[in-house]
């Protein structure tokens, strides 16, 4: 595949790609919330702090309907750069990949049929444990059930997430697990100082690196849910974890509950792997010898500044954008040029119809 | 298939069966509620009237876990005859058919991951409209979305329901649509008088037979939801409506929103078609020239009175029992004898572990 680069376990990358080429894919979007996102400066996933709680359900609605119901516009940064769900939507549409939305603690319910877990939003990790014991175990249990069901309906389950502030909880979880992780963000001048301060502060309440304790103390509801999904789904089908540092945190935790690593790949954009404020490939290497598929969406070639900005470090990944591009390429043989064109059409449609 | 009899459009029955033989099936259980079930004497789906609201979620939990979470025992009639979900569970397990649960207005949420529609329970049709305008349209819309998604993940979508009191609303809907329907029930001495009185009474508020008005006035949330699912799913995959008179009401209403009839079959047990207090085959004939697949579960051969009672007119169908037996036969080549044995094992497991 000319537009997908292999990293990590290269041999497994080849096997993975060969096993799912032209096969059926199912895209699942796990939406969630952590009050950690309310810390000023942490996220720009939402044009103002009042809107952040709508970002995840609105991403889900956009993927589903092509427009949002919970908010008028699509989720954007304060200066008008659109959600990466725009890329995900084009990719899924172009290759007729079905979508299911899983509500794992979103503060607002999406206005579409979704898989309900009953999970509550996560707490601000600087003030509290991210998750109480019951929610944590519930998330893993329900994740396992959902993973088993979805994997039995496809050849390759793609798992993406939408969770504002999620890179901070991901960073905290990885640090808590002893992984030397720098972390990517939807903000181009990654607020490294702020995040490090929050994480260091949040980790003070931990007195050991037991993975269950770490995720409860400084994690969010998405991490144990997706880890549960990964654990059961990888026994049945291929699983493409679609995302950057947040999926790295999922993988890091999932090691403690188990998964079938031959069936697992992480798929993301080159904007994540090229991000020098983070160290994505090294993080994954520290966790497991696993397949990493990296796609170049070539958004720097776009005529639209709003799309070009992704390649310049804004919202480099999210809503499963990278993995959905990879899935579209593998299922339908599409290339970056074609997918860029479709994303531009999507962009034009949205910004001329509003 | 030696244990499946063809009725209705025989040619289409053959095509349907040949198209799905040894293919993938997905079983969906639509759980719902109507306050009509609170009328004394209407249903025995639940061992007392306080428990009736748990029947549908408990059926879902039993299919999923093999035991219930919302109630201690499995749903039963007041004299201890078990839910037909027992048969469904054996059939799905034996053929490794995956299950999804759709909550279309259950009064109690099931304790498992389920597809959430946001629908409210239906009203008592003798006191009120069964559904308000908004809920009715919402049910069709969401049904369509769910049907499209699920059908894209399988070769044959099986749709069952669990809705105590649902045969009464089904009867009212069919009568309102001008169909000469007598109706089956989970009670052996079918309380024909009571049902007729309720239906006649409920239909008084209708001044025309517009299908939308009829379902709003005297229907329940399951009917428009499953009609929506049928409508979109039948464009993509085969659809097996699994049930008796309630699925007849779905079909009767679905005619007004459209479906691809070549891809549709109704699947049920011979206890429904042999029920002389009802007229199932004639009802379907009045609605459409469609495939009807009828299975004989041979429960009269069971050593257990609780299972034998199904063949004697108790809970002749429900929780998709008939369709799931048909699906297991078509997918995995199982016959009635083998499935009876598995159901007996299931029965033994439950009644010795409690």
XYZ file of C-alpha atoms in Angstrom:
708
model
C 0.000 0.000 0.000
C 1.831 3.046 -1.239
C 0.315 5.493 1.251
C 0.624 3.345 4.387
C 3.992 3.068 6.116
C 4.877 0.184 8.437
C 6.511 0.633 11.834
C 6.859 -1.493 14.961
C 6.554 -5.161 14.103
C 7.013 -4.911 10.321
C 6.366 -8.595 9.635
C 3.042 -8.403 11.492
C 2.178 -5.202 9.625
C 2.463 -7.118 6.357
C 0.386 -10.005 7.682
C -2.228 -7.670 9.082
C -2.583 -5.721 5.833
C -2.737 -8.886 3.735
C -5.331 -10.438 6.017
C -7.784 -7.533 5.784
C -7.237 -6.292 2.228
C -10.614 -6.013 0.481
C -12.325 -7.491 3.539
C -15.150 -6.106 5.686
C -14.428 -3.316 8.144
C -16.555 -1.919 10.938
C -15.746 1.468 12.427
C -16.641 2.083 16.065
C -16.403 5.502 17.666
C -16.126 5.520 21.444
C -17.288 8.856 22.810
C -16.528 9.903 26.342
C -15.854 12.803 28.676
C -13.411 13.728 31.397
C -13.821 16.846 33.530
C -10.054 17.169 33.121
C -10.977 18.889 29.846
C -12.400 21.782 31.871
C -8.917 22.849 32.985
C -8.266 26.067 31.019
C -5.790 25.607 28.151
C -6.014 21.792 28.035
C -7.989 21.341 24.836
C -9.170 23.212 21.804
C -11.594 20.455 20.830
C -14.575 22.773 20.895
C -14.791 26.450 20.099
C -15.335 27.423 23.731
C -15.295 25.679 27.092
C -19.106 25.556 27.304
C -19.170 23.663 23.993
C -16.545 21.049 24.892
C -19.156 18.670 26.335
C -20.854 18.616 22.920
C -17.686 17.806 20.963
C -17.827 14.013 21.318
C -21.569 13.578 20.613
C -21.340 16.118 17.786
C -18.444 14.185 16.224
C -20.616 11.069 16.371
C -23.561 12.888 14.798
C -21.397 14.333 12.069
C -20.026 10.892 11.157
C -23.532 9.558 11.113
C -25.634 12.239 9.462
C -23.057 14.481 7.776
C -24.177 17.265 10.107
C -24.549 17.717 13.846
C -27.753 17.761 15.860
C -26.523 18.664 19.342
C -24.792 21.813 18.083
C -25.410 23.957 15.017
C -21.988 23.810 13.404
C -19.471 20.953 13.425
C -16.935 20.825 16.291
C -14.152 23.360 15.700
C -11.195 24.968 17.373
C -11.757 28.521 18.683
C -10.319 29.911 15.413
C -12.539 27.785 13.194
C -10.468 24.747 12.319
C -12.766 21.755 11.890
C -12.850 18.425 13.756
C -10.805 15.567 12.260
C -14.154 13.721 12.055
C -14.326 15.443 8.653
C -11.571 13.123 7.431
C -13.122 10.097 9.134
C -16.484 10.812 7.497
C -14.979 10.993 3.995
C -13.012 7.815 4.532
C -15.947 5.784 5.866
C -18.300 7.034 3.166
C -15.876 6.427 0.334
C -15.420 2.788 1.278
C -18.953 2.115 2.604
C -17.649 1.230 6.031
C -20.467 0.978 8.589
C -20.301 2.957 11.808
C -21.410 2.271 15.357
C -21.201 4.786 18.176
C -20.448 3.672 21.720
C -21.298 6.001 24.577
C -18.685 5.407 27.260
C -19.443 8.285 29.590
C -20.202 11.194 27.288
C -21.655 14.115 29.265
C -24.255 14.634 26.522
C -25.989 11.767 24.707
C -25.652 11.844 20.923
C -28.861 12.222 18.922
C -28.612 8.926 17.069
C -28.961 5.252 18.004
C -25.859 4.353 20.007
C -24.558 1.521 22.160
C -25.246 2.455 25.758
C -22.864 1.403 28.494
C -24.335 3.367 31.388
C -20.890 4.795 32.239
C -20.627 8.208 33.911
C -18.236 10.934 32.690
C -14.748 10.803 34.199
C -13.601 13.169 36.935
C -10.963 15.891 36.802
C -7.830 13.934 37.672
C -6.231 16.886 39.464
C -9.108 16.909 41.958
C -10.225 13.296 42.176
C -9.747 9.752 41.008
C -10.565 9.734 37.283
C -12.917 6.769 37.791
C -14.373 5.028 40.809
C -13.830 1.291 41.249
C -17.309 0.365 40.035
C -17.148 2.446 36.847
C -13.702 1.137 36.071
C -14.710 -2.535 36.288
C -17.980 -1.820 34.500
C -16.059 -0.197 31.646
C -13.807 -3.235 31.167
C -16.743 -5.684 31.422
C -18.944 -3.820 28.973
C -15.983 -3.140 26.699
C -15.352 -6.877 26.518
C -18.984 -7.613 25.653
C -19.098 -4.903 22.995
C -15.777 -5.993 21.513
C -16.903 -9.602 21.276
C -20.169 -8.688 19.583
C -18.712 -6.203 17.109
C -15.749 -8.397 16.197
C -18.122 -11.263 15.386
C -19.754 -9.028 12.747
C -16.676 -8.006 10.742
C -13.204 -8.965 9.572
C -11.561 -5.873 11.034
C -12.903 -3.778 13.883
C -11.589 -0.212 13.762
C -11.816 1.627 17.100
C -11.615 5.419 17.237
C -12.420 7.830 20.055
C -13.639 11.331 20.679
C -12.749 12.606 24.124
C -11.642 16.210 24.664
C -8.772 16.436 27.115
C -8.018 12.776 26.494
C -4.351 13.255 25.660
C -3.767 14.546 29.187
C -5.338 11.519 30.897
C -3.497 9.304 28.387
C -0.189 10.937 29.311
C -0.936 10.537 33.006
C -1.808 6.836 32.594
C 1.345 6.101 30.627
C 3.578 7.975 33.086
C 1.835 6.206 35.942
C 2.661 2.886 34.247
C 6.318 3.881 34.057
C 6.368 4.632 30.342
C 8.570 7.502 29.257
C 5.846 9.298 27.312
C 5.707 12.731 25.816
C 2.312 13.413 24.471
C 0.683 14.841 21.402
C -2.191 17.302 21.528
C -4.749 19.048 19.367
C -2.904 22.320 20.043
C 0.024 23.116 17.723
C 2.156 24.701 20.383
C 1.561 21.705 22.598
C 1.152 23.087 26.140
C 3.807 20.738 27.415
C 4.406 22.685 30.601
C 0.742 22.777 31.589
C 0.212 19.093 30.830
C 3.298 18.002 32.702
C 2.220 20.022 35.704
C -1.285 18.496 35.662
C 0.043 14.980 35.221
C 2.676 15.296 37.942
C 0.069 16.711 40.258
C -2.494 13.990 39.424
C 0.048 11.201 39.887
C 0.781 12.308 43.460
C -2.259 10.374 44.685
C -0.751 7.101 43.402
C 1.510 5.037 45.625
C 2.131 2.179 43.182
C 2.140 1.397 39.463
C -0.507 -1.342 39.497
C -2.233 -0.803 36.132
C -5.748 -1.033 37.621
C -4.915 1.620 40.205
C -3.221 3.850 37.648
C -6.205 3.919 35.279
C -8.661 4.508 38.115
C -6.527 7.292 39.562
C -5.570 9.267 36.465
C -7.464 7.750 33.533
C -10.754 8.390 31.773
C -13.723 6.083 30.938
C -12.566 5.572 27.335
C -9.312 3.801 28.274
C -10.744 0.782 30.159
C -13.702 0.556 27.726
C -11.506 0.352 24.635
C -9.023 -1.914 26.415
C -11.918 -4.302 27.147
C -13.058 -4.129 23.510
C -9.518 -4.784 22.287
C -9.116 -7.719 24.645
C -12.161 -9.673 23.448
C -12.295 -8.464 19.841
C -8.684 -9.449 19.096
C -9.578 -13.063 19.877
C -12.114 -13.016 17.043
C -11.097 -10.522 14.343
C -8.382 -8.072 13.424
C -8.504 -4.864 15.450
C -7.178 -1.509 14.288
C -6.792 0.906 17.192
C -7.251 4.191 15.459
C -5.540 7.114 17.121
C -2.342 8.483 18.555
C -1.297 8.819 22.162
C -4.735 7.951 23.536
C -4.644 4.562 21.833
C -1.094 4.123 23.131
C -2.492 4.534 26.647
C -5.215 1.976 25.850
C -2.592 -0.490 24.651
C -0.413 0.133 27.702
C -3.288 -0.675 30.025
C -4.664 -3.509 27.873
C -1.416 -5.443 28.392
C -2.569 -6.142 31.914
C -5.915 -7.642 30.823
C -4.555 -9.350 27.699
C -5.097 -9.242 23.949
C -4.023 -11.303 20.963
C -1.223 -9.134 19.626
C -0.969 -10.774 16.164
C -4.466 -9.491 15.467
C -3.803 -5.935 16.627
C -2.434 -2.878 14.856
C -2.355 0.787 15.766
C -3.258 3.037 12.839
C -2.619 6.759 12.875
C -1.557 9.735 10.783
C 2.008 10.782 10.032
C 1.220 14.037 11.846
C 1.350 12.041 15.073
C 4.509 10.135 14.240
C 6.232 13.279 12.926
C 5.327 15.309 16.036
C 8.633 16.122 17.728
C 6.909 17.297 20.922
C 5.753 13.680 21.329
C 7.525 10.332 20.900
C 4.787 8.068 19.619
C 6.810 5.292 17.995
C 9.069 4.997 21.017
C 6.103 4.874 23.355
C 4.571 1.958 21.465
C 7.919 0.174 21.369
C 8.107 0.428 25.161
C 4.650 -1.133 25.435
C 4.697 -4.005 22.939
C 6.242 -5.261 19.719
C 3.140 -4.500 17.731
C 2.126 -3.436 14.201
C 1.944 0.306 13.585
C 0.343 1.514 10.356
C 0.922 5.169 9.507
C -0.938 7.037 6.795
C 0.007 10.306 5.153
C -3.260 12.176 4.455
C -1.298 14.766 2.372
C -3.443 17.557 3.735
C -0.627 20.035 3.152
C -1.705 19.851 -0.492
C -5.196 21.080 0.296
C -6.370 24.408 -1.048
C -8.312 24.973 2.199
C -6.387 26.411 5.167
C -8.799 24.622 7.525
C -7.648 21.240 6.183
C -4.017 22.246 5.668
C -3.842 23.111 9.360
C -4.056 19.400 10.287
C -0.700 18.920 8.624
C 0.635 21.905 10.565
C -0.080 20.391 13.931
C -3.696 21.276 14.676
C -5.829 18.301 15.741
C -3.320 15.954 14.109
C -5.555 13.000 14.811
C -8.863 12.275 16.493
C -12.254 10.700 15.844
C -10.344 7.786 14.331
C -9.207 9.830 11.316
C -5.944 7.986 10.666
C -7.333 4.486 11.081
C -10.388 5.233 8.964
C -8.165 6.420 6.089
C -6.154 3.214 6.409
C -9.370 1.166 6.485
C -10.680 2.897 3.343
C -7.388 2.246 1.571
C -7.334 -1.399 2.562
C -11.001 -2.107 1.924
C -11.562 -0.159 -1.271
C -8.074 0.436 -2.646
C -8.396 4.222 -2.398
C -5.250 6.367 -2.218
C -4.420 9.583 -0.351
C -5.103 11.788 -3.384
C -8.614 10.429 -3.842
C -9.340 10.596 -0.124
C -8.031 14.170 0.055
C -10.355 15.126 -2.772
C -13.320 13.552 -0.978
C -12.387 15.305 2.261
C -12.209 18.606 0.383
C -15.672 17.959 -1.056
C -16.935 17.269 2.435
C -15.283 20.464 3.662
C -16.834 22.515 0.867
C -20.246 21.016 1.477
C -20.142 21.952 5.140
C -18.727 25.407 4.841
C -20.974 26.465 2.006
C -24.185 25.046 3.501
C -23.865 26.928 6.763
C -34.924 -28.281 5.506
C -36.905 -31.110 6.993
C -38.056 -29.192 10.076
C -39.057 -25.933 8.369
C -42.386 -25.739 6.548
C -43.084 -23.162 3.846
C -46.265 -21.070 3.675
C -47.282 -17.845 1.964
C -45.103 -17.224 -1.088
C -43.605 -20.709 -1.449
C -41.271 -19.803 -4.296
C -39.812 -16.945 -2.253
C -39.489 -19.238 0.765
C -37.242 -21.501 -1.304
C -35.188 -18.567 -2.569
C -34.880 -17.104 0.900
C -33.729 -20.353 2.451
C -31.233 -21.037 -0.334
C -29.829 -17.515 -0.116
C -29.055 -17.690 3.599
C -28.127 -21.346 4.049
C -24.774 -21.545 5.897
C -24.478 -17.767 5.791
C -24.017 -15.251 8.620
C -26.980 -14.384 10.829
C -27.380 -11.603 13.361
C -30.151 -11.803 15.940
C -31.601 -8.551 17.256
C -34.012 -8.440 20.182
C -36.176 -5.335 20.374
C -37.354 -4.827 23.949
C -40.191 -2.466 24.729
C -43.073 -1.729 27.058
C -46.710 -0.714 26.830
C -48.786 0.231 29.868
C -51.538 -1.745 28.164
C -49.842 -4.742 29.825
C -50.994 -3.403 33.196
C -54.639 -4.213 32.407
C -55.424 -7.221 34.620
C -55.585 -10.507 32.708
C -53.816 -9.265 29.578
C -50.500 -11.033 29.920
C -48.781 -13.755 31.895
C -45.334 -12.691 30.709
C -44.030 -12.182 34.221
C -44.956 -13.993 37.406
C -46.841 -11.017 38.847
C -47.906 -7.588 37.617
C -45.093 -5.801 39.484
C -42.562 -7.958 37.636
C -43.960 -7.407 34.128
C -41.777 -4.330 33.573
C -38.701 -6.524 34.100
C -39.760 -9.205 31.610
C -38.281 -7.597 28.477
C -34.922 -6.514 29.972
C -34.661 -9.873 31.788
C -35.252 -11.721 28.500
C -32.415 -9.673 26.984
C -30.128 -10.417 29.923
C -30.932 -14.107 29.808
C -30.096 -14.304 26.095
C -26.887 -12.461 26.754
C -25.533 -13.893 29.980
C -27.494 -17.123 30.402
C -29.004 -15.632 33.566
C -30.857 -12.450 34.467
C -29.485 -9.456 36.318
C -32.590 -7.293 36.760
C -34.519 -10.113 38.444
C -33.329 -13.171 40.314
C -35.007 -15.881 38.295
C -35.770 -15.955 34.560
C -39.108 -14.515 33.388
C -41.916 -16.986 34.054
C -45.668 -17.306 34.049
C -47.331 -17.159 37.470
C -47.290 -20.981 37.623
C -43.603 -21.233 36.777
C -43.498 -21.824 33.016
C -40.336 -20.270 31.617
C -39.898 -17.526 29.006
C -39.502 -18.670 25.378
C -36.126 -16.871 25.527
C -34.921 -20.260 26.787
C -35.431 -21.645 23.280
C -33.910 -18.566 21.657
C -30.823 -18.822 23.858
C -30.216 -22.468 22.937
C -30.683 -21.748 19.252
C -28.340 -18.744 19.168
C -25.662 -20.486 21.201
C -25.782 -23.680 19.199
C -25.140 -21.861 15.934
C -22.883 -19.074 17.304
C -25.298 -16.389 16.172
C -24.397 -12.987 17.643
C -27.008 -10.979 19.522
C -27.717 -7.273 19.819
C -30.361 -5.816 22.100
C -32.325 -2.734 21.079
C -34.104 -0.747 23.753
C -37.213 0.685 22.119
C -39.023 2.021 25.167
C -38.449 -0.612 27.842
C -39.554 0.691 31.246
C -36.385 -0.759 32.793
C -32.976 -0.640 31.090
C -31.327 -4.033 30.661
C -28.015 -4.552 32.457
C -25.892 -5.135 29.371
C -24.621 -2.983 26.495
C -27.636 -2.220 24.307
C -28.576 0.028 21.404
C -30.305 3.041 22.875
C -33.089 4.765 20.973
C -34.278 7.171 23.654
C -37.896 6.020 23.170
C -40.340 6.185 26.084
C -42.618 3.270 27.067
C -45.958 3.191 25.285
C -49.213 4.267 26.933
C -52.235 2.178 27.878
C -54.258 2.289 24.653
C -57.577 2.192 26.500
C -56.728 5.487 28.212
C -54.533 7.325 25.754
C -52.836 7.301 22.385
C -50.283 4.477 22.467
C -47.573 6.828 21.200
C -47.324 10.578 20.750
C -46.448 11.982 17.314
C -42.820 12.666 18.217
C -42.143 9.209 19.644
C -43.814 7.581 16.673
C -41.671 9.404 14.088
C -38.573 8.984 16.238
C -39.195 5.222 16.373
C -39.408 4.925 12.575
C -36.336 7.145 12.033
C -34.178 5.344 14.549
C -35.488 1.982 13.399
C -34.372 2.825 9.879
C -30.880 3.791 11.052
C -30.512 0.674 13.188
C -31.804 -1.575 10.404
C -29.368 -0.098 7.899
C -26.390 -0.528 10.220
C -27.225 -4.052 11.367
C -28.087 -5.297 7.875
C -24.717 -4.077 6.597
C -23.026 -6.397 9.105
C -24.715 -9.683 8.219
C -26.334 -11.784 5.508
C -29.590 -12.216 7.414
C -30.909 -9.968 10.136
C -33.279 -11.792 12.485
C -35.583 -9.488 14.451
C -37.346 -10.694 17.585
C -39.189 -8.795 20.291
C -40.010 -8.941 23.962
C -42.983 -6.800 24.902
C -45.557 -7.989 27.440
C -49.086 -7.135 26.348
C -47.846 -6.748 22.793
C -50.374 -9.123 21.232
C -53.168 -6.787 22.327
C -51.640 -3.691 20.713
C -50.814 -5.823 17.669
C -54.445 -6.925 17.426
C -55.638 -3.333 17.784
C -53.264 -2.111 15.055
C -54.338 -4.823 12.627
C -58.036 -4.269 13.288
C -57.486 -0.517 12.907
C -55.890 -1.197 9.524
C -58.934 -3.183 8.459
C -57.348 -6.608 8.756
C -59.594 -9.398 9.971
C -57.301 -10.535 12.744
C -57.804 -12.886 15.613
C -54.813 -12.895 17.824
C -52.593 -15.305 19.646
C -51.486 -14.859 23.222
C -49.139 -16.254 25.845
C -52.206 -17.488 27.725
C -53.519 -20.930 26.717
C -57.135 -20.046 27.208
C -56.656 -16.950 25.121
C -58.744 -14.235 26.802
C -60.434 -13.410 23.536
C -63.331 -11.578 25.158
C -61.112 -9.270 27.215
C -58.841 -8.505 24.281
C -61.691 -7.817 21.941
C -63.252 -5.466 24.472
C -59.980 -3.589 24.974
C -59.331 -3.339 21.261
C -62.835 -2.208 20.400
C -62.655 0.359 23.153
C -59.200 1.595 22.097
C -60.207 1.888 18.456
C -63.062 4.263 19.326
C -60.643 7.178 19.350
C -59.789 6.571 15.680
C -61.803 8.244 12.963
C -59.844 6.859 9.989
C -57.595 3.967 8.999
C -54.520 5.986 8.033
C -51.700 3.627 9.100
C -49.745 6.397 10.843
C -52.771 7.356 12.903
C -53.631 3.776 13.689
C -50.197 2.935 15.087
C -50.055 6.154 17.111
C -53.537 5.583 18.504
C -53.447 1.902 19.407
C -49.875 0.698 18.847
C -46.748 0.306 20.940
C -43.146 1.571 20.448
C -41.949 -1.793 19.109
C -44.155 -1.717 15.997
C -42.828 1.474 14.321
C -39.250 0.689 15.438
C -39.214 -2.774 13.882
C -41.089 -1.495 10.806
C -38.307 1.087 10.337
C -35.650 -1.597 10.762
C -37.412 -3.858 8.265
C -37.737 -1.037 5.771
C -34.029 -0.166 5.564
C -32.554 -3.576 6.368
C -34.498 -5.341 3.597
C -32.747 -3.126 1.044
C -29.371 -4.510 2.154
C -29.767 -8.051 3.513
C -32.323 -10.755 4.115
C -34.596 -10.051 7.076
C -36.341 -12.709 9.156
C -39.130 -11.208 11.258
C -39.215 -13.595 14.141
C -42.544 -13.829 15.879
C -46.251 -14.377 15.525
C -49.047 -11.844 15.579
C -46.830 -8.999 16.744
C -44.634 -9.356 13.660
C -47.798 -9.538 11.564
C -48.744 -6.105 12.937
C -45.241 -4.838 12.110
C -45.603 -6.105 8.547
C -49.063 -4.603 8.208
C -47.786 -1.186 9.204
C -44.485 -1.513 7.320
C -46.407 -1.740 4.059
C -47.070 1.976 4.357
C -43.384 2.894 4.718
C -42.092 0.278 2.272
C -39.808 -2.746 2.323
C -38.223 -5.047 -0.236
C -40.523 -8.047 0.038
C -38.242 -10.529 -1.788
C -35.778 -10.139 1.058
C -38.323 -10.604 3.837
C -39.668 -13.684 5.578
C -41.672 -14.181 8.720
C -40.391 -17.037 10.858
C -42.396 -18.522 13.688
C -43.322 -21.731 15.502
C -46.045 -24.160 14.501
C -47.695 -23.400 17.844
C -48.669 -20.042 16.346
C -49.846 -21.395 13.012
C -51.731 -24.267 14.667
C -53.488 -21.946 17.139
C -57.162 -22.133 16.254
C -58.021 -19.104 18.423
C -55.889 -17.046 16.002
C -55.638 -17.013 12.190
C -51.998 -16.247 11.579
C -51.552 -17.519 8.025
C -54.719 -15.764 6.851
C -53.641 -12.523 8.490
C -50.317 -12.545 6.647
C -52.076 -13.398 3.391
C -54.283 -10.341 3.837
C -51.198 -8.160 4.295
C -48.770 -9.335 1.621
C -47.752 -12.291 -0.536
C -44.697 -12.969 1.563
C -42.547 -15.917 2.691
C -43.589 -17.626 5.922
C -41.212 -20.133 7.495
C -42.682 -22.309 10.229
C -40.634 -24.491 12.538
C -41.817 -27.351 14.700
C -39.762 -27.248 17.924
C -41.196 -30.667 18.923
C -41.434 -29.592 22.529
C -44.243 -32.061 23.141
C -41.462 -34.641 23.205
C -39.729 -32.967 26.126
C -39.487 -34.747 29.434
C -39.933 -31.397 31.203
C -43.501 -30.141 31.716
C -42.203 -26.534 31.613
C -41.005 -27.016 28.033
C -43.865 -29.264 26.983
C -46.279 -26.490 27.941
C -45.101 -24.370 24.973
C -46.557 -27.006 22.673
C -49.784 -26.893 24.692
C -50.382 -23.249 24.093
C -48.397 -21.423 26.751
C -46.153 -18.638 25.431
C -46.262 -20.259 22.000
C -43.731 -17.766 20.690
C -41.811 -14.767 21.930
C -38.284 -13.406 22.298
C -37.744 -14.491 18.694
C -37.881 -18.189 19.598
C -39.251 -19.457 16.264
C -36.973 -17.362 14.055
C -33.902 -18.188 16.085
C -34.578 -21.924 15.706
C -34.946 -21.396 11.956
C -31.731 -19.347 11.885
C -29.823 -22.057 13.766
C -31.133 -24.702 11.362
C -30.207 -22.651 8.312
C -26.814 -21.478 9.550
C -25.520 -24.604 11.225
C -27.659 -27.394 9.801
C -29.107 -28.320 13.197
C -32.425 -30.164 13.419
C -35.329 -30.004 15.880
C -34.123 -33.042 17.831
C -30.700 -31.545 18.469
C -32.151 -28.145 19.325
C -34.676 -29.709 21.703
C -31.860 -31.499 23.460
C -29.910 -28.234 23.821
C -33.006 -26.455 25.112
C -33.504 -29.229 27.652
C -29.892 -28.851 28.773
C -30.469 -25.115 29.135
C -33.636 -25.827 31.119
C -31.837 -28.241 33.410
C -28.975 -25.838 33.962
C -31.367 -23.084 35.030
C -33.659 -25.064 37.216
C -30.915 -26.892 39.031
C -28.712 -23.841 39.609
C -31.414 -21.854 41.325
